[in-house]
Every structure is written in C-alpha cells, then in structure tokens.
Amino acid sequence: MPIRLMIATCLAVLAACGKPQVAETPAAALDVADLARDYVVLELAMGQIDADHVDAYSGPDELREKAETMGWDLDQIAAESQRLRAALDDVGDADAVRVQGLLDRLTALDMRIDINREQYAPFDVEAKALFGVSAPDFGADHFDQILADIDALLPGEAPLPERVEAFRAQFAVPADKVDVVFQASIEECRRRTLEHIELPANESFTIEYVTDKSWSGYNWYQGNAHSLIQVNTDFPLQISRAVDLGCHEGYPGHHTFNALLEKELLNDKGWVEYSLYPLFSQQSLIAEGTGNYGIKLAFPAEERVAYERDVLFPLAGLDANEADRYYALQALLAGLSYAGNEAARDYLNGDITRDETITWLVKYGLSSPERAAQRTRFFDQYRSYVINYNLGEDLVQAHIERGDADASTRWARFEEMISTPFSPADFQQ
C-alpha cells in the first residue's frame, strides 16, 4: 500500500472514533465502481447535516440507509473524503474521466464542509472550489452606461428603479391567469425541445405553485425521468418569466438535463454517482448555464417575442401596445445580471451590510426593495451559487456557438453537453 494511502486510511479511522467506515475492504482493493458507491454514501451523509446539499437522489435505498446509519459528523465526513481522494489517486488512467469527476465533487464537498463549519473562504475562492470557475469582477461604471440607456428608454422624474417597476407592472400576469400561461409556456418549450432531443418515453413533470422562497422557480428531480417543478408566487409573474421558467426548469433545461444524465450515465453506464445531484458542485454550473442558454436555443429572439405577443399576451389578458418597449427594456436589464454577483461577492466577503446590499441591488439591479431583500435571502442560503446563472450561461453559449455554428449544430452540441460528464474544464477545449 502506498504510504500516502496508508496514512490517509489511518487518519480516517482515527477521526471516525471507532464508528464503522463505508468501505469494508482496504481502499487499494476497491475499483472505481466501489469508490463511487462509497462517494454516494458520503454525500448522502452530508445531506443529513446540510439540508440544501443533496438536490436529488434516485439511487439504491441501501446507500441512503447506510448513510443514515453512519450518523457521521462533519469531521468524519471530511476524513472519509480524504480517504476516498487518496484511493482515487491510485486508480489507473483507464477511468480517468470518471475519476476526475469524482475528485472534483470531493473538492466541492470539502469546501461545503468548511462552509458548514462557518469557515468561509473569499467569495472567488469558494466559487472556484465549488463550481470550477470564478466570476469576473465588474465595477459600478460597467453598469452605469446600461442604467443611462434604460433611463433614456423610460424617461421621467421618479427614481429609475421606480419607473422600471411601474412600467413592468403592466406586464405582470394576473394571479388567476398564472397557471394557464405557465402551462402553455412549458408545453411550447417541450414541443420545441422534442424536435431536436429524444427524451425517455416515460418522462413527465408536475407543477406546483408555492410561496415564501428565496428563488423564483425550482426543479426537484424525482428520478425515473420525472420532475416536480415549483413556481414561487411571492411576487407577480412577469409575462416573459413564463418562457424563462418553462425552458430553464423544464425543457431543454433542468428536467431534460437530469433525465438524460440519468439515462445515459446512471442507467446505461452504471455510474452510480449520477444517481445523486450535489447542488454545490460543478454540475450546477453546467445545469444553470444550459438552463439559461436553453431559453435562447429554444426561442431565438424574434421567435420568442412573436410567441409571447401572439399567444401569451392574449392568454394573460395583457395589452401588447407597449410590447416593443418592454422587450427593449428586457434586453437592457439582461446586461445588469452581473450586478447580483457583485452584490453577493461584497456581501458575503463582509465588505457591505445587508442594507447596503439591498441598496446596491435597487440601484444597479433595478429591483424593488422587496425583491432585493429576497435576493439577499438567496445569498444567505446559496452563497456563491449566483455565478452559475450568468457566467454559466456565457460559458455555455461561447462553447456551443463557437465557429459560427448553425442551429442544428448548436442543438447537437447542447445535447452532448447535457448527456455526458461535461465539466467546466471542457470549456477550455
């Protein structure tokens, strides 16, 4: 046994204080499949402590039961992570892609352990360990020009955030129309996706409307190609958010992504680690990036405007007279997306207070104070996760559209990205 593996194993045993370990045979005798099962138990054990950590699990009940039986604390989870890392380092090159994926997941897990210990790294260090990338840093001047363009689009005497909020209120879907508008949107997202991507015959989803959440929509993957999609109705649903959520949470976004990974990697290849989705991992950069880019893929700009104006506006009972100015505003607001990253970075690094964060988000994110406060709740709960939406989308778009790819090529590259063990390192290739 290599000396580093012997030391790591001994430390893990000592840290466990006499409690049984996941592996019952020496680490050197295990192959990648065995180590992957141990890894799943480890992540499920972390999920017993950190309620947000395991986003979905559809694997064997015996692994969940083993994790529950272990009853590990953070120190024991950290020791087992180091044991698995040492064992994976000794695996040959034949399983290099799978091994690297597991090592990346362990790096993220180690950072999440530190977060649960309230041992916080700087925002960019945390993001790199969890998601494999760090977000660019933009100063206020980057957003000032966009604000000037929005000010010209919506002239008036009131503060700009108030003007934006008042204008966008015209395009809020009435509460009694939310379900019919969202159902129509997600079905159209599904129809367009199925023209390009084959999904399991049994795939399905359920929609729920919820309140008191820090997010606007969420996909809870249930396994066996089924998703529970929740839409938060704390705030009025903007007409454009129906397509956003339908694509992002459903087709070709999270539901499609999870169903294909389950089929291709878990069912067909037998990679048990893909029975579990650790939210704080590199998988989320790909999931959120493809979820957002999938909106553009399914609804190229002019097609989206036409669909919303001709189908969704009438369903919602909205007046389309100001639609052109609404979509011009939406395009400008998209340029402010990184303002949320800057707010999160400074807030989580302790450079600004919550009140100062809300003020920043009102000014540079053009949020209402209430929405800005909800956003800080998201920062508290999910921390540097915010970079996955905009940076993830930008990285996905650049990779898929490289070389002036046509629509067919873009769809093919997108499908490959959401059905293979794609990682942030692959963006460099």
XYZ file of C-alpha atoms in Angstrom:
429
model
C 0.000 0.000 0.000
C 1.462 3.415 -0.936
C 2.494 5.361 2.177
C 0.165 8.308 1.488
C -2.785 5.924 1.178
C -1.787 4.156 4.421
C -1.596 7.462 6.279
C -4.913 8.694 4.871
C -6.636 5.451 5.847
C -5.288 5.558 9.393
C -6.351 9.166 9.835
C -9.834 8.356 8.607
C -10.182 5.518 11.112
C -8.996 7.689 13.984
C -11.313 10.526 13.009
C -14.295 8.208 12.961
C -13.804 7.490 16.692
C -14.435 3.802 16.310
C -17.538 4.082 14.122
C -17.683 1.739 11.082
C -16.406 3.063 7.775
C -18.244 2.864 4.464
C -15.665 0.560 2.905
C -15.270 -2.834 4.483
C -12.219 -3.800 2.403
C -8.895 -1.989 2.031
C -9.127 1.015 -0.291
C -6.495 -0.426 -2.615
C -8.769 -3.415 -3.312
C -11.644 -1.240 -4.499
C -12.340 -0.310 -8.108
C -13.942 2.927 -9.278
C -17.450 1.493 -9.036
C -16.910 0.619 -5.378
C -15.411 4.031 -4.658
C -18.331 5.703 -6.411
C -20.773 3.877 -4.121
C -18.753 4.993 -1.102
C -18.842 8.521 -2.500
C -22.648 8.452 -2.797
C -22.953 7.317 0.824
C -20.629 10.148 1.820
C -22.702 12.796 0.027
C -25.910 11.388 1.493
C -24.312 11.588 4.939
C -23.526 15.242 4.242
C -27.162 15.704 3.283
C -28.143 14.596 6.781
C -26.363 17.707 8.099
C -26.783 20.210 5.253
C -30.389 20.262 4.033
C -29.509 22.097 0.806
C -26.609 19.875 -0.177
C -28.304 16.944 -1.929
C -30.621 18.343 -4.568
C -31.830 14.981 -5.848
C -31.220 11.289 -5.238
C -32.686 8.346 -7.148
C -30.190 5.609 -6.302
C -30.385 2.429 -4.240
C -32.214 2.641 -0.917
C -29.418 0.643 0.698
C -26.959 3.519 0.174
C -29.345 6.026 1.735
C -29.935 3.679 4.652
C -26.204 3.186 5.122
C -25.670 6.956 5.238
C -28.419 7.313 7.827
C -26.934 4.501 9.900
C -23.459 6.056 9.874
C -24.592 9.231 11.591
C -21.295 10.948 10.732
C -20.424 14.457 11.853
C -18.524 16.970 9.733
C -15.106 15.797 10.919
C -15.878 12.204 9.998
C -17.250 13.241 6.610
C -14.056 15.247 5.989
C -11.893 12.247 6.939
C -13.829 9.928 4.640
C -13.485 12.469 1.822
C -9.718 12.385 2.237
C -9.737 8.579 2.261
C -11.680 8.476 -0.993
C -9.426 11.097 -2.570
C -6.334 9.022 -1.735
C -7.943 5.868 -3.120
C -9.000 7.621 -6.334
C -5.481 8.968 -6.788
C -4.284 5.351 -7.005
C -6.742 4.339 -9.730
C -5.188 3.882 -13.180
C -5.794 6.001 -16.262
C -8.490 3.734 -17.695
C -11.237 5.540 -15.768
C -9.655 8.998 -15.929
C -12.824 10.955 -16.792
C -14.890 9.264 -14.120
C -12.142 9.566 -11.512
C -11.638 13.271 -12.233
C -15.358 13.853 -11.912
C -15.372 12.224 -8.501
C -12.302 14.189 -7.403
C -13.951 17.450 -8.483
C -17.031 16.526 -6.466
C -14.886 15.824 -3.404
C -13.183 19.220 -3.773
C -16.622 20.840 -3.728
C -17.700 18.735 -0.775
C -14.631 19.786 1.213
C -15.491 23.442 0.636
C -19.083 22.824 1.645
C -17.834 21.206 4.855
C -15.896 24.388 5.628
C -18.982 26.498 4.960
C -20.998 24.389 7.391
C -18.219 24.914 9.930
C -18.599 28.666 9.251
C -15.009 28.728 7.996
C -15.603 30.945 4.989
C -13.150 31.399 2.133
C -13.216 34.546 -0.018
C -16.105 34.537 -2.489
C -13.978 33.777 -5.565
C -12.025 31.009 -3.821
C -15.270 29.426 -2.684
C -16.803 29.626 -6.156
C -13.734 28.050 -7.762
C -13.740 25.117 -5.329
C -17.474 24.517 -5.638
C -18.154 25.227 -9.287
C -14.781 25.131 -11.018
C -14.748 28.795 -12.073
C -14.555 32.319 -10.663
C -16.729 35.156 -11.926
C -15.356 38.346 -13.478
C -15.343 41.427 -11.270
C -17.250 44.456 -12.596
C -17.168 47.920 -11.082
C -20.136 50.267 -10.857
C -19.081 52.050 -14.047
C -19.830 48.876 -16.033
C -23.482 49.160 -15.063
C -23.786 52.962 -15.196
C -23.952 53.048 -19.011
C -26.690 50.424 -19.041
C -28.627 52.465 -16.487
C -28.239 55.520 -18.708
C -29.698 53.598 -21.656
C -32.640 52.432 -19.538
C -33.164 55.989 -18.287
C -33.423 57.152 -21.909
C -35.873 54.361 -22.729
C -38.117 55.189 -19.745
C -37.802 58.939 -19.172
C -39.452 60.538 -16.178
C -38.971 62.362 -12.886
C -39.261 59.423 -10.480
C -36.158 57.456 -9.476
C -35.212 54.986 -12.210
C -35.965 51.820 -10.164
C -39.476 53.107 -9.515
C -40.016 53.908 -13.199
C -38.865 50.441 -14.193
C -41.042 48.777 -11.578
C -44.103 50.787 -12.638
C -43.566 50.075 -16.336
C -43.007 46.345 -15.822
C -46.147 46.120 -13.671
C -48.152 46.447 -16.903
C -46.750 43.073 -17.959
C -47.451 41.099 -14.801
C -49.652 38.059 -15.333
C -52.852 38.306 -13.241
C -52.854 35.755 -10.423
C -55.815 33.850 -11.861
C -54.028 33.518 -15.215
C -50.632 32.303 -13.961
C -51.356 28.606 -14.329
C -52.782 28.769 -17.848
C -49.909 30.983 -19.026
C -47.218 28.830 -17.446
C -48.776 25.571 -18.657
C -48.880 26.926 -22.212
C -45.289 28.122 -21.968
C -43.807 24.875 -20.700
C -45.704 22.827 -23.255
C -44.298 25.008 -26.031
C -40.812 24.665 -24.532
C -41.306 20.898 -24.535
C -42.580 20.805 -28.108
C -39.620 22.769 -29.404
C -37.139 20.667 -27.451
C -38.557 17.351 -28.673
C -37.974 18.474 -32.256
C -34.245 18.176 -31.542
C -33.696 15.952 -28.486
C -35.123 12.495 -27.834
C -36.240 12.056 -24.229
C -37.222 8.886 -22.359
C -40.749 7.812 -23.308
C -41.896 7.963 -19.681
C -40.613 11.485 -18.935
C -43.085 13.720 -17.126
C -43.394 16.633 -14.729
C -45.732 18.052 -12.111
C -46.199 21.782 -11.445
C -46.776 23.344 -8.031
C -47.193 26.995 -7.026
C -45.502 27.925 -3.752
C -44.664 30.961 -1.604
C -42.033 32.176 0.854
C -38.985 31.039 -1.117
C -35.684 32.762 -1.905
C -35.916 31.683 -5.569
C -38.466 32.236 -8.343
C -38.553 28.669 -9.664
C -37.096 25.276 -8.784
C -36.858 21.824 -10.343
C -36.893 18.984 -7.814
C -35.866 15.971 -9.851
C -37.647 12.854 -8.608
C -35.869 10.199 -10.664
C -37.270 7.881 -13.343
C -37.476 10.862 -15.726
C -39.956 12.767 -13.545
C -39.635 16.288 -12.109
C -41.545 18.404 -9.637
C -41.378 21.998 -10.896
C -42.258 24.701 -8.390
C -43.034 28.321 -9.246
C -42.789 30.917 -6.483
C -45.717 33.339 -6.476
C -44.410 35.691 -3.793
C -44.202 38.364 -6.500
C -46.265 38.813 -9.674
C -45.059 36.691 -12.609
C -43.764 38.821 -15.462
C -45.061 37.644 -18.832
C -41.505 36.952 -20.039
C -40.737 34.821 -16.980
C -43.190 32.157 -18.108
C -40.968 31.116 -21.015
C -37.857 31.663 -18.899
C -39.063 29.254 -16.220
C -40.610 26.792 -18.651
C -37.329 26.410 -20.510
C -34.960 26.750 -17.561
C -36.737 24.400 -15.163
C -38.176 22.114 -17.826
C -37.241 21.917 -21.500
C -34.447 21.926 -22.573
C -33.266 22.908 -19.074
C -33.122 21.080 -15.757
C -35.744 18.395 -16.399
C -34.163 17.486 -19.733
C -30.650 17.648 -18.275
C -31.459 15.387 -15.327
C -33.447 12.895 -17.398
C -30.633 12.500 -19.929
C -27.892 12.179 -17.299
C -29.994 9.545 -15.556
C -30.488 7.599 -18.777
C -27.026 7.919 -20.311
C -24.742 7.818 -17.270
C -26.702 6.118 -14.490
C -28.848 3.596 -16.357
C -26.737 2.874 -19.436
C -23.209 3.212 -17.982
C -23.993 2.286 -14.387
C -22.204 5.333 -12.927
C -23.945 5.374 -9.560
C -22.616 8.827 -8.679
C -25.122 10.234 -11.180
C -27.962 8.944 -9.033
C -27.136 11.907 -6.795
C -27.031 15.590 -7.638
C -24.905 17.544 -5.137
C -26.179 21.093 -5.576
C -22.860 22.665 -4.618
C -20.734 21.106 -7.327
C -19.511 21.721 -10.867
C -22.643 20.006 -12.141
C -24.585 23.128 -11.168
C -22.516 25.400 -13.403
C -23.478 23.212 -16.349
C -27.080 22.810 -15.172
C -27.748 26.529 -14.661
C -25.717 27.572 -17.685
C -27.568 25.214 -20.022
C -30.842 26.054 -18.294
C -30.434 29.719 -19.176
C -28.884 29.221 -22.603
C -31.626 26.725 -23.421
C -34.108 29.609 -23.444
C -32.247 31.256 -26.342
C -31.805 27.919 -28.077
C -35.494 27.027 -27.991
C -36.723 30.591 -28.568
C -34.434 32.667 -30.805
C -35.099 36.350 -30.078
C -37.633 37.186 -32.785
C -39.484 33.891 -32.377
C -39.783 34.434 -28.650
C -41.201 37.927 -28.994
C -43.716 36.724 -31.573
C -44.801 33.756 -29.428
C -45.232 35.791 -26.283
C -47.008 38.668 -28.018
C -49.308 36.449 -30.125
C -50.006 33.623 -27.645
C -49.132 34.500 -24.063
C -50.264 38.141 -24.015
C -53.839 37.156 -25.011
C -53.871 34.248 -22.532
C -52.850 36.666 -19.771
C -55.256 39.371 -20.942
C -52.392 41.855 -21.361
C -52.218 44.799 -23.761
C -49.412 44.333 -26.298
C -49.250 48.009 -27.352
C -46.094 48.617 -25.324
C -44.567 45.218 -26.127
C -41.734 46.628 -28.241
C -40.553 48.901 -25.454
C -40.988 46.073 -22.937
C -38.652 43.786 -24.883
C -36.149 46.585 -25.384
C -36.137 47.027 -21.613
C -35.749 43.270 -21.038
C -32.679 43.231 -23.269
C -31.082 46.068 -21.324
C -31.938 44.516 -17.962
C -30.123 41.340 -19.019
C -26.943 43.404 -19.092
C -27.355 44.085 -15.381
C -27.309 40.409 -14.382
C -23.740 40.548 -13.085
C -24.765 43.265 -10.615
C -26.136 40.450 -8.484
C -22.742 38.745 -8.474
C -21.054 41.926 -7.315
C -23.602 42.362 -4.540
C -23.141 38.759 -3.426
C -19.345 38.967 -3.521
C -19.148 42.109 -1.390
C -21.917 40.976 0.969
C -20.520 37.504 1.588
C -16.977 38.838 1.925
C -18.275 41.127 4.670
C -17.461 44.326 2.778
C -21.050 45.640 2.823
C -24.036 45.143 5.117
C -27.372 43.625 4.183
C -28.930 47.094 3.940
C -26.101 48.261 1.698
C -26.564 45.137 -0.431
C -30.250 45.904 -0.856
C -29.391 49.486 -1.812
C -26.917 48.232 -4.440
C -29.456 45.807 -5.888
C -32.118 48.507 -6.071
C -29.769 50.878 -7.870
C -27.795 48.547 -10.133
C -30.189 45.602 -10.389
C -33.232 47.893 -10.674
C -35.055 45.693 -8.177
C -37.769 46.816 -5.850
C -36.617 46.891 -2.211
C -38.772 43.816 -1.566
C -37.215 41.811 -4.409
C -33.758 42.962 -3.366
C -34.399 41.726 0.163
C -35.491 38.368 -1.257
C -32.241 38.294 -3.217
C -30.180 38.664 -0.045
C -32.028 35.652 1.344
C -30.773 33.743 -1.688
C -27.204 34.903 -0.967
C -27.541 33.715 2.621
C -28.819 30.312 1.588
C -26.861 29.566 -1.599
C -23.866 31.920 -1.363
C -21.603 31.938 -4.450
C -24.108 29.779 -6.360
C -25.274 33.011 -8.026
C -22.403 32.880 -10.551
C -23.799 29.750 -12.188
C -26.657 31.586 -13.864
C -24.882 34.343 -15.788
C -21.301 33.103 -16.023
C -22.564 29.593 -16.667
C -24.773 30.850 -19.485
C -21.945 32.875 -21.022
C -19.564 29.907 -20.963
C -22.164 27.542 -22.399
C -23.099 29.975 -25.150
C -19.487 30.587 -26.190
C -18.776 26.856 -26.293
C -21.903 25.877 -28.217
C -21.810 28.762 -30.696
C -18.076 28.552 -31.439
C -17.195 28.634 -35.092
C -20.448 30.307 -36.129
C -22.414 27.072 -35.604
C -25.803 26.733 -37.281
C -28.972 25.825 -35.377
C -28.624 22.085 -35.942
C -25.040 22.090 -34.683
C -25.987 24.163 -31.638
C -28.702 21.697 -30.656
C -26.334 18.740 -31.161
C -23.639 20.347 -29.008
C -26.197 21.253 -26.371
C -27.475 17.672 -26.198
C -23.928 16.360 -25.865
C -23.267 18.769 -23.004
C -26.324 17.669 -21.011
C -25.936 13.924 -21.563
C -22.211 13.406 -20.899
C -19.882 14.028 -17.929
C -19.150 17.542 -19.198
C -17.187 19.743 -16.786
C -16.016 23.374 -16.664
C -12.552 22.201 -17.764
C -14.093 21.202 -21.093
C -14.873 24.850 -21.843
C -11.144 25.321 -22.399
C -11.051 22.729 -25.199
